[in-house]
Short mmCIF file of C-alpha atoms in Angstrom, two decimals:
data_model
loop_
_atom_site.label_atom_id
_atom_site.label_comp_id
_atom_site.label_asym_id
_atom_site.label_seq_id
_atom_site.Cartn_x
_atom_site.Cartn_y
_atom_site.Cartn_z
CA MET A 1 -13.37 29.83 71.04
CA ALA A 2 -12.84 26.13 71.31
CA ALA A 3 -10.23 24.75 69.01
CA LEU A 4 -10.73 21.75 66.81
CA GLN A 5 -8.53 18.93 68.03
CA GLU A 6 -6.32 17.13 65.56
CA GLU A 7 -5.70 13.42 65.99
CA GLU A 8 -2.30 13.25 64.30
CA SER A 9 0.95 13.82 66.16
CA ILE A 10 4.55 14.43 65.22
CA GLY A 11 7.44 12.30 66.29
CA GLY A 12 11.02 13.45 66.70
CA GLN A 13 11.69 17.13 66.27
CA VAL A 14 14.61 18.55 64.38
CA GLU A 15 15.86 22.09 64.47
CA LEU A 16 16.34 23.76 61.13
CA PRO A 17 16.89 27.39 60.10
CA LEU A 18 13.79 29.39 59.17
CA ALA A 19 12.79 29.05 55.54
CA SER A 20 14.31 31.71 53.31
CA LEU A 21 12.74 33.43 50.37
CA TYR A 22 15.93 32.64 48.46
CA LYS A 23 16.38 28.90 48.04
CA LYS A 24 19.46 26.88 47.40
CA LYS A 25 20.20 25.60 43.93
CA GLY A 26 18.27 22.42 43.28
CA LYS A 27 19.21 19.60 40.95
CA VAL A 28 16.63 18.70 38.39
CA ASN A 29 15.87 15.02 38.32
CA HIS A 30 14.00 14.53 35.10
CA GLY A 31 13.72 10.79 35.68
CA ASP A 32 11.12 9.36 33.30
CA HIS A 33 9.34 12.69 32.85
CA GLY A 34 8.08 13.12 29.33
CA ARG A 35 9.03 9.63 28.18
CA SER A 36 6.89 6.71 27.08
CA HIS A 37 7.93 3.09 27.41
CA ASN A 38 7.10 -0.07 25.47
CA PHE A 39 7.46 -3.32 27.40
CA HIS A 40 8.07 -6.66 25.56
CA HIS A 41 7.97 -10.12 27.05
CA GLY A 42 11.34 -11.71 26.48
CA GLY A 43 12.68 -15.27 26.86
CA GLY A 44 11.35 -18.52 25.38
CA SER A 45 10.62 -19.41 21.75
CA LYS A 46 7.51 -18.58 19.81
CA PRO A 47 5.11 -21.55 19.44
CA LYS A 48 4.89 -22.92 15.90
CA ALA A 49 1.58 -22.58 14.10
CA PRO A 50 -0.19 -25.79 13.10
CA SER A 51 0.85 -26.89 9.62
CA HIS A 52 -2.70 -27.16 8.36
CA LYS A 53 -3.58 -23.49 9.04
CA THR A 54 -1.85 -20.17 8.84
CA ILE A 55 -2.78 -17.60 11.52
CA PRO A 56 -2.14 -14.04 10.35
CA SER A 57 -0.55 -11.68 12.87
CA PRO A 58 -2.97 -9.00 14.13
CA PRO A 59 -2.10 -5.43 13.15
CA ALA A 60 -0.16 -3.55 15.81
CA PRO A 61 -2.41 -1.06 17.68
CA LYS A 62 -1.70 2.59 17.02
CA PRO A 63 -0.34 4.30 20.13
CA LYS A 64 -2.66 6.86 21.64
CA PRO A 65 -1.29 10.37 21.70
CA VAL A 66 -0.04 11.36 25.16
CA ILE A 67 -0.27 15.00 26.14
CA GLN A 68 2.79 15.84 28.20
CA PRO A 69 3.15 19.01 30.23
CA LYS A 70 5.75 21.46 29.11
CA PRO A 71 9.18 20.98 30.65
CA PRO A 72 9.80 23.02 33.79
CA GLN A 73 11.00 26.56 33.32
CA LYS A 74 14.30 27.76 34.69
CA GLY A 75 15.05 31.14 36.17
CA TYR A 76 17.51 32.87 38.44
CA ASN A 77 17.08 34.58 41.78
CA GLY A 78 20.06 36.11 43.55
CA GLY A 79 22.42 34.13 41.35
CA HIS A 80 20.74 30.82 42.14
CA SER A 81 18.95 28.80 39.49
CA ILE A 82 15.29 28.00 40.18
CA VAL A 83 13.11 25.40 38.52
CA PHE A 84 9.51 26.55 37.96
CA PHE A 85 6.46 24.35 37.52
CA ASP A 86 3.69 26.58 36.17
CA VAL A 87 0.16 25.23 36.79
CA LEU A 88 -0.84 26.47 33.32
CA ASP A 89 1.65 24.00 31.83
CA PHE A 90 -0.16 21.19 33.61
CA GLY A 91 -3.57 21.99 32.17
CA ALA A 92 -4.95 24.67 34.50
CA LYS A 93 -7.30 27.11 32.76
CA GLY A 94 -7.45 29.90 35.31
CA ASP A 95 -10.83 31.11 34.06
CA GLY A 96 -12.55 31.03 37.47
CA SER A 97 -15.05 28.35 36.45
CA THR A 98 -13.07 25.30 35.25
CA ASP A 99 -12.00 22.94 38.02
CA ASP A 100 -8.20 23.22 38.14
CA THR A 101 -7.67 20.85 41.06
CA LYS A 102 -6.02 18.08 39.02
CA ALA A 103 -3.65 20.52 37.35
CA PHE A 104 -2.54 21.79 40.77
CA GLN A 105 -2.03 18.22 41.94
CA ALA A 106 0.08 17.40 38.87
CA ALA A 107 2.20 20.53 39.21
CA TRP A 108 2.82 19.79 42.88
CA ALA A 109 3.76 16.18 42.13
CA ALA A 110 6.43 17.43 39.74
CA ALA A 111 7.73 20.17 42.04
CA CYS A 112 7.81 17.74 44.94
CA LYS A 113 10.64 15.81 43.28
CA VAL A 114 12.96 18.80 42.85
CA GLU A 115 14.67 20.46 45.78
CA ALA A 116 14.08 24.22 46.09
CA SER A 117 11.75 24.21 43.09
CA THR A 118 8.86 26.63 42.66
CA MET A 119 5.24 25.79 41.91
CA LEU A 120 3.95 28.87 40.13
CA VAL A 121 0.36 30.13 40.21
CA PRO A 122 0.69 33.07 37.81
CA ALA A 123 -0.87 36.52 38.07
CA GLY A 124 -3.84 37.52 35.94
CA PHE A 125 -5.74 34.25 36.41
CA VAL A 126 -8.45 32.98 38.78
CA PHE A 127 -8.13 29.28 39.62
CA LEU A 128 -11.06 27.28 40.96
CA VAL A 129 -9.51 24.62 43.19
CA GLY A 130 -11.28 22.05 45.35
CA PRO A 131 -9.99 20.50 48.60
CA ILE A 132 -6.37 19.48 48.08
CA SER A 133 -3.37 18.28 50.10
CA PHE A 134 0.16 19.25 49.11
CA SER A 135 1.83 16.59 51.16
CA GLY A 136 5.15 15.03 52.02
CA PRO A 137 6.87 13.48 53.79
CA TYR A 138 8.85 12.34 50.74
CA CYS A 139 8.99 15.71 48.98
CA LYS A 140 12.32 17.42 48.59
CA PRO A 141 12.96 20.33 51.00
CA ASN A 142 12.58 24.07 50.44
CA ILE A 143 9.78 24.01 47.88
CA VAL A 144 8.20 27.40 47.13
CA PHE A 145 4.49 27.81 46.39
CA GLN A 146 4.48 31.08 44.45
CA LEU A 147 0.97 32.53 44.47
CA ASP A 148 0.61 35.60 42.27
CA GLY A 149 -2.87 34.87 40.91
CA THR A 150 -6.10 34.14 42.77
CA ILE A 151 -7.32 30.78 44.09
CA ILE A 152 -11.03 30.49 44.86
CA ALA A 153 -12.91 27.77 46.72
CA PRO A 154 -15.86 25.93 45.18
CA THR A 155 -19.34 26.79 46.45
CA ASP A 156 -20.94 23.60 45.14
CA SER A 157 -22.04 21.70 48.24
CA LYS A 158 -21.53 18.34 46.50
CA ILE A 159 -17.78 18.90 46.26
CA TRP A 160 -17.53 19.15 50.06
CA GLY A 161 -19.65 16.10 50.84
CA ARG A 162 -20.50 16.10 54.54
CA GLY A 163 -17.87 18.70 55.20
CA LEU A 164 -14.07 18.83 55.52
CA LEU A 165 -11.79 20.41 58.09
CA HIS A 166 -9.41 21.94 55.53
CA TRP A 167 -9.38 23.34 52.01
CA LEU A 168 -5.70 23.86 51.07
CA GLU A 169 -3.28 22.00 53.31
CA PHE A 170 0.46 21.39 53.38
CA ILE A 171 1.50 18.28 55.28
CA LYS A 172 4.85 17.04 56.63
CA LEU A 173 7.13 19.30 54.64
CA VAL A 174 10.53 20.82 55.39
CA GLY A 175 11.31 24.43 54.52
CA VAL A 176 8.11 25.03 52.56
CA THR A 177 7.36 28.65 51.62
CA PHE A 178 3.96 30.01 50.56
CA GLN A 179 4.55 33.46 49.10
CA GLY A 180 3.47 35.98 46.51
CA LYS A 181 1.09 38.86 45.93
CA GLY A 182 -1.90 36.66 45.20
CA VAL A 183 -5.19 35.93 46.96
CA VAL A 184 -6.66 32.86 48.63
CA ASP A 185 -10.43 33.40 48.61
CA GLY A 186 -12.53 30.93 50.61
CA ARG A 187 -15.84 32.49 49.49
CA GLY A 188 -17.14 31.79 52.98
CA SER A 189 -20.39 33.77 52.89
CA VAL A 190 -22.23 30.69 51.62
CA TRP A 191 -21.10 28.75 54.71
CA TRP A 192 -21.75 31.54 57.20
CA GLN A 193 -25.29 32.12 56.04
CA ASP A 194 -26.22 28.43 55.76
CA HIS A 195 -25.25 27.82 59.42
CA PRO A 196 -25.35 31.21 61.16
CA TYR A 197 -26.10 29.90 64.64
CA GLU A 198 -24.33 26.54 64.80
CA ASP A 199 -20.86 27.82 65.75
CA PRO A 200 -19.89 28.15 69.42
CA LEU A 201 -20.51 31.64 70.73
CA ASP A 202 -17.61 33.62 72.12
CA ASP A 203 -18.38 33.59 75.83
CA GLU A 204 -17.22 37.17 76.40
CA ILE A 205 -20.54 38.23 74.85
CA LYS A 206 -21.93 37.68 78.35
CA LEU A 207 -19.96 40.72 79.52
CA LEU A 208 -21.41 43.06 76.90
CA VAL A 209 -24.66 44.57 78.15
CA PRO A 210 -26.23 47.23 75.92
CA LEU A 211 -27.74 50.28 77.56
CA ASN A 212 -31.29 49.12 76.91
CA ASN A 213 -30.48 45.52 77.95
CA THR A 214 -31.16 44.26 74.45
CA LYS A 215 -28.90 43.52 71.55
CA ALA A 216 -30.21 43.64 68.03
CA VAL A 217 -29.52 40.56 65.95
CA SER A 218 -30.05 40.87 62.23
CA PRO A 219 -31.56 37.79 60.59
CA PRO A 220 -29.20 36.13 58.14
CA VAL A 221 -29.60 36.92 54.49
CA PRO A 222 -30.21 33.61 52.68
CA ILE A 223 -27.40 32.74 50.31
CA THR A 224 -27.34 29.37 48.56
CA SER A 225 -24.57 27.43 46.88
CA GLU A 226 -24.14 27.25 43.13
CA LEU A 227 -26.55 24.34 42.72
CA GLY A 228 -28.96 25.33 45.44
CA GLY A 229 -27.72 22.78 48.00
CA LYS A 230 -27.07 23.64 51.61
CA MET A 231 -23.40 23.73 52.62
CA PRO A 232 -22.29 21.17 55.24
CA SER A 233 -22.10 22.31 58.86
CA ILE A 234 -18.38 21.35 59.10
CA LYS A 235 -16.54 24.35 57.72
CA PRO A 236 -13.00 24.13 56.30
CA THR A 237 -9.93 26.14 57.24
CA ALA A 238 -8.64 27.98 54.17
CA LEU A 239 -4.88 27.33 54.49
CA ARG A 240 -3.39 24.82 56.92
CA PHE A 241 0.14 23.58 57.64
CA TYR A 242 0.49 20.34 59.58
CA GLY A 243 3.54 18.51 60.86
CA SER A 244 5.99 20.75 59.02
CA PHE A 245 9.38 22.22 59.88
CA ASN A 246 10.36 25.79 59.07
CA ALA A 247 7.27 26.89 57.17
CA THR A 248 7.03 30.45 55.85
CA VAL A 249 3.95 32.37 54.69
CA THR A 250 4.49 35.86 53.32
CA GLY A 251 2.97 38.48 51.05
CA ILE A 252 -0.38 36.83 50.34
CA THR A 253 -3.96 37.84 51.15
CA ILE A 254 -6.36 35.30 52.65
CA GLN A 255 -9.98 36.37 52.64
CA ASN A 256 -13.47 35.13 53.45
CA SER A 257 -12.46 31.75 54.81
CA PRO A 258 -15.38 29.53 55.84
CA GLN A 259 -13.60 29.03 59.20
CA PHE A 260 -9.97 29.73 60.30
CA HIS A 261 -7.93 31.57 57.66
CA LEU A 262 -4.40 30.34 58.39
CA LYS A 263 -3.67 27.44 60.74
CA PHE A 264 -0.48 25.79 61.97
CA ASP A 265 -0.61 22.64 64.04
CA ASN A 266 2.15 20.28 65.09
CA CYS A 267 4.73 22.51 63.41
CA MET A 268 8.22 23.52 64.46
CA GLY A 269 9.60 26.83 63.20
CA VAL A 270 6.95 29.14 61.67
CA LEU A 271 7.47 32.53 60.04
CA VAL A 272 4.50 34.68 58.97
CA HIS A 273 4.98 38.25 57.79
CA ASP A 274 3.43 40.83 55.48
CA VAL A 275 0.23 38.80 55.31
CA SER A 276 -3.29 40.23 55.08
CA VAL A 277 -6.40 38.50 56.43
CA SER A 278 -9.72 40.01 55.46
CA SER A 279 -13.22 38.89 56.47
CA PRO A 280 -16.29 40.67 57.89
CA GLY A 281 -16.31 41.31 61.62
CA ASP A 282 -19.51 39.28 62.01
CA SER A 283 -18.30 36.20 60.12
CA PRO A 284 -18.47 33.31 62.63
CA ASN A 285 -15.40 31.42 63.85
CA THR A 286 -13.08 32.98 61.28
CA ASP A 287 -9.86 33.28 63.30
CA GLY A 288 -7.05 35.02 61.44
CA ILE A 289 -4.05 32.89 62.47
CA HIS A 290 -4.59 29.80 64.61
CA LEU A 291 -1.65 28.11 66.38
CA GLN A 292 -1.89 24.65 67.96
CA ASN A 293 0.88 22.35 69.25
CA THR A 294 3.35 24.59 67.44
CA LYS A 295 6.68 25.95 68.69
CA ASP A 296 9.15 28.66 67.66
CA VAL A 297 6.76 31.04 65.90
CA LEU A 298 7.41 34.55 64.58
CA ILE A 299 4.49 36.64 63.28
CA HIS A 300 5.00 40.26 62.28
CA SER A 301 4.13 43.11 59.91
CA SER A 302 0.65 41.80 59.10
CA SER A 303 -2.93 43.06 59.07
CA LEU A 304 -5.65 40.77 60.45
CA ALA A 305 -9.35 41.60 60.09
CA CYS A 306 -11.80 38.80 60.80
CA GLY A 307 -14.85 37.65 62.80
CA ASP A 308 -13.01 35.96 65.68
CA ASP A 309 -9.54 36.06 67.26
CA CYS A 310 -6.96 37.83 65.10
CA VAL A 311 -4.45 35.35 66.53
CA SER A 312 -5.48 32.39 68.69
CA ILE A 313 -2.81 30.49 70.59
CA GLN A 314 -3.88 27.03 71.67
CA THR A 315 -2.45 24.21 73.76
CA GLY A 316 1.06 22.95 73.06
CA CYS A 317 2.40 26.32 71.89
CA SER A 318 5.63 27.84 73.17
CA ASN A 319 8.21 30.40 72.05
CA VAL A 320 5.70 32.55 70.14
CA TYR A 321 6.68 36.12 69.27
CA ILE A 322 4.08 38.44 67.68
CA HIS A 323 4.85 42.07 66.89
CA ASN A 324 3.86 44.94 64.58
CA VAL A 325 0.43 43.55 63.81
CA ASN A 326 -2.80 45.45 63.13
CA CYS A 327 -5.87 43.66 64.52
CA GLY A 328 -9.48 44.56 63.85
CA PRO A 329 -12.26 43.93 63.45
CA GLY A 330 -12.28 40.68 65.40
CA HIS A 331 -11.95 39.42 68.95
CA GLY A 332 -8.38 40.51 69.65
CA ILE A 333 -5.36 38.35 70.38
CA SER A 334 -6.16 35.35 72.56
CA ILE A 335 -4.44 32.55 74.40
CA GLY A 336 -7.03 29.80 74.49
CA SER A 337 -9.57 28.62 75.01
CA LEU A 338 -7.68 25.96 76.99
CA GLY A 339 -8.66 22.88 78.96
CA LYS A 340 -11.96 22.08 77.28
CA ASP A 341 -13.52 18.74 78.30
CA ASN A 342 -11.05 18.32 81.19
CA THR A 343 -8.00 18.21 78.92
CA ARG A 344 -4.41 19.22 79.64
CA ALA A 345 -3.24 22.53 78.20
CA CYS A 346 0.34 23.84 78.19
CA VAL A 347 1.31 27.27 76.87
CA SER A 348 4.53 29.13 77.69
CA ASN A 349 6.89 31.90 76.62
CA ILE A 350 4.49 34.09 74.62
CA THR A 351 5.36 37.68 73.64
CA VAL A 352 2.84 40.05 72.03
CA ARG A 353 4.12 43.58 71.53
CA ASP A 354 3.81 46.68 69.34
CA ILE A 355 0.24 45.87 68.36
CA ILE A 356 -2.62 48.12 67.19
CA ILE A 357 -6.09 46.79 68.06
CA HIS A 358 -9.15 48.67 66.79
CA ASN A 359 -12.89 48.03 67.05
CA THR A 360 -12.66 44.54 68.52
CA MET A 361 -14.48 42.63 71.26
CA ASN A 362 -11.29 42.00 73.26
CA GLY A 363 -7.78 43.33 73.28
CA VAL A 364 -5.40 40.78 74.83
CA ARG A 365 -7.08 37.79 76.45
CA ILE A 366 -6.42 34.49 78.23
CA LYS A 367 -9.41 32.13 78.37
CA THR A 368 -9.66 28.69 79.99
CA TRP A 369 -12.39 26.20 80.80
CA GLN A 370 -13.16 24.89 84.24
CA GLY A 371 -12.00 21.31 84.74
CA GLY A 372 -8.85 21.52 82.64
CA VAL A 373 -5.29 21.02 83.89
CA GLY A 374 -1.89 22.34 82.87
CA SER A 375 -0.59 25.89 82.85
CA VAL A 376 -0.16 29.20 81.06
CA GLN A 377 3.04 30.92 82.11
CA GLY A 378 5.63 33.41 80.92
CA VAL A 379 3.43 35.83 78.92
CA LEU A 380 4.25 39.44 78.00
CA PHE A 381 1.74 41.87 76.49
CA SER A 382 3.67 45.07 75.76
CA ASN A 383 3.01 48.36 73.94
CA ILE A 384 -0.55 47.58 72.90
CA GLN A 385 -2.57 50.48 71.46
CA VAL A 386 -6.32 49.88 71.71
CA SER A 387 -9.06 51.96 70.13
CA GLU A 388 -12.79 51.45 70.81
CA VAL A 389 -12.14 47.99 72.19
CA GLN A 390 -14.91 46.60 74.37
CA LEU A 391 -12.70 44.66 76.82
CA PRO A 392 -9.01 45.55 76.43
CA ILE A 393 -7.53 43.22 79.11
CA VAL A 394 -9.19 39.88 79.94
CA ILE A 395 -8.41 36.72 81.90
CA ASP A 396 -11.47 34.46 81.97
CA GLN A 397 -11.10 31.08 83.69
CA PHE A 398 -14.84 30.46 83.50
CA TYR A 399 -14.97 30.35 79.71
CA CYS A 400 -17.92 28.49 78.19
CA ASP A 401 -19.49 28.49 74.75
CA LYS A 402 -23.24 28.16 74.23
CA ARG A 403 -23.33 24.80 76.04
CA THR A 404 -24.37 24.47 79.68
CA CYS A 405 -21.21 24.44 81.80
CA THR A 406 -20.97 23.27 85.41
CA ASN A 407 -18.63 24.52 88.10
CA GLN A 408 -15.52 22.40 88.57
CA THR A 409 -12.56 22.57 90.95
CA ALA A 410 -9.73 21.77 88.55
CA ALA A 411 -8.32 24.59 86.43
CA VAL A 412 -5.49 25.51 84.09
CA ALA A 413 -2.96 27.42 86.22
CA VAL A 414 -2.27 30.99 85.07
CA SER A 415 0.91 32.72 86.31
CA GLY A 416 3.65 35.09 85.27
CA ILE A 417 1.51 37.36 83.08
CA ASN A 418 2.98 40.83 82.45
CA TYR A 419 1.03 43.78 81.05
CA GLU A 420 2.95 46.94 80.15
CA ARG A 421 2.11 50.09 78.20
CA ILE A 422 -1.43 49.16 77.24
CA ARG A 423 -3.19 52.39 76.31
CA GLY A 424 -6.23 53.68 74.49
CA THR A 425 -10.01 53.64 74.69
CA TYR A 426 -12.63 51.07 75.70
CA THR A 427 -16.41 50.84 75.37
CA VAL A 428 -17.44 48.41 78.16
CA LYS A 429 -14.82 47.53 80.79
CA PRO A 430 -11.06 48.24 80.93
CA VAL A 431 -9.96 45.12 82.84
CA HIS A 432 -11.70 41.82 83.56
CA PHE A 433 -9.78 39.27 85.67
CA ALA A 434 -11.95 36.26 86.57
CA CYS A 435 -9.69 33.55 88.01
CA SER A 436 -10.35 30.12 89.49
CA ASP A 437 -11.51 29.83 93.11
CA SER A 438 -9.31 26.79 93.70
CA LEU A 439 -6.34 27.95 91.60
CA PRO A 440 -6.02 31.76 91.64
CA CYS A 441 -4.05 33.68 89.03
CA MET A 442 -0.58 34.51 90.38
CA ASP A 443 2.32 36.83 89.63
CA LEU A 444 0.47 39.29 87.42
CA SER A 445 2.18 42.63 86.90
CA LEU A 446 0.72 45.82 85.44
CA THR A 447 2.83 48.76 84.27
CA SER A 448 1.74 51.97 82.53
CA ILE A 449 -1.89 50.98 81.92
CA GLU A 450 -3.94 53.94 80.63
CA LEU A 451 -7.44 53.09 79.43
CA LYS A 452 -10.15 55.69 78.99
CA PRO A 453 -13.86 55.11 78.31
CA VAL A 454 -15.80 55.93 75.16
CA GLN A 455 -19.49 56.32 75.95
CA GLU A 456 -21.47 54.44 73.34
CA ARG A 457 -24.44 52.12 73.54
CA TYR A 458 -23.05 49.92 76.30
CA HIS A 459 -22.94 50.26 80.06
CA LEU A 460 -19.50 51.20 81.36
CA TYR A 461 -18.03 49.08 84.15
CA GLU A 462 -15.19 49.47 86.61
CA PRO A 463 -12.19 47.07 86.55
CA PHE A 464 -13.13 43.62 87.85
CA CYS A 465 -10.88 41.14 89.66
CA TRP A 466 -11.66 37.75 91.19
CA GLN A 467 -8.96 35.61 92.83
CA THR A 468 -6.24 37.60 91.06
CA PHE A 469 -2.86 38.23 92.72
CA GLY A 470 0.10 40.31 91.59
CA GLU A 471 1.49 43.82 91.68
CA LEU A 472 0.90 47.29 90.27
CA ARG A 473 4.33 48.57 89.26
CA THR A 474 2.98 52.02 88.38
CA PRO A 475 -0.31 53.83 89.00
CA THR A 476 -2.95 52.83 86.47
CA VAL A 477 -5.79 54.65 84.70
CA PRO A 478 -8.34 53.80 85.88
CA PRO A 479 -7.07 52.60 89.27
CA ILE A 480 -7.14 48.78 89.39
CA ASP A 481 -7.76 48.59 93.11
CA CYS A 482 -9.32 45.13 92.91
CA LEU A 483 -5.98 43.39 92.23
CA GLN A 484 -4.77 41.61 95.38
CA ILE A 485 -1.15 42.46 96.09
CA GLY A 486 1.25 39.60 96.80
CA LYS A 487 0.58 35.86 96.89
CA PRO A 488 -2.61 33.89 97.60
CA PRO A 489 -3.15 32.81 101.23
CA ASN A 490 -0.95 29.83 102.10
CA ASN A 491 0.55 30.25 98.62
CA ARG A 492 -2.38 28.51 97.01
CA GLY A 493 -1.89 27.95 93.31
CA GLN A 494 1.11 26.27 91.82
CA ILE A 495 2.17 24.06 94.75
CA ASP A 496 1.76 20.33 94.07
CA TYR A 497 -0.40 21.06 91.09
CA ASP A 498 -0.46 19.16 87.83
CA SER A 499 1.36 21.75 85.75
CA CYS A 500 3.32 21.32 82.54
#
């Protein structure tokens, strides 16, 4: 699936420790909070009134009452004092129908000024919140967004205008943590049904041929927004982090996002664990976790069920480690798509291991467009258990969405891809390696691959390889005889190529 391109970029990178759930003691800077000021013009003498007339002084206006939020609460965690800013104290109702956006903005503005403070969204309430940015770069570090209640997205089309790319976003922050036992609910069914066919199709559908050569497509059930208006075609990501250092997301559930559920772009140092993503398997373009131009990522101990890639790793990503993740339904774990519209794509040092993938279109996949440049290198897929997966192992360098795509010579170079201990059942084809004619895939290794068919409503195919070179370190089930052993003729591939 083609990734949306962001137009912002990050400057110098700093290396900081991963955000901790226990924050350092922060100093409360009350400043002018809760105070009112009267300003008087000083200097100079008062003009004298004319002697023939006395001008009475007008009565002083009565000051309007100012409703101030309650002072921040203080608590202790592990011996450290924590300052809490509860959204209820800033006017949030939490009744599921009142717009609480301004209250969230006010609570964030207060928490932003206090290092290691906590913005609290309490349990037992449902908060209706519109599009909002919790942004730096002038916020204090190590702020915690404690979500124990439920946040729901508006379904009034007027609130979204012509469409926005993001719903809840955190921008240019250091050490921010989004945690709790609460729920982020994008209420995406309105968006999916209003535009069921406008999203790019996952190109691997072309490899799925039902037994009767037809595939039933259920017509969409019409669902309208609250006021009957059609939702815009641009769908928002539910939760996005941009340009941040050492961001942590843990404990929460994100469900029914209109588009991607959790997205990181231009970030350095990301930790995601014990997170649940939940959306229907047929919800369009609803990737679970989307990484773009992001480095030093750890994702583990999470369950991802969605309508697209459970994890999608896009250009500019390196040092990504994913383990102990349950994926399904969805489209598996994917690197790409890369190189769309003749762009440069660079991905390196990716490890995906100890993963359970069930009832998905793909298992582990690398997908690139013709015409791109750059490289994918240093990838390990290890100890992957697949169950009823249509295409467990895929490299597709001829990726294309529903547009018409022409053959091109340039390609993103793919090399150094290691597959080990990938076992389970498939419903269409165990292995599909379709590499570039001009730039073959190189240095693939396969160890302990055991994939057995499940006869269902699809044709079953043998392993497929095209311009794919590497080695079989152990016998495989089924035999992958199509892999070409060694290097391409004349060492075609990486030599003098525009790699990263």
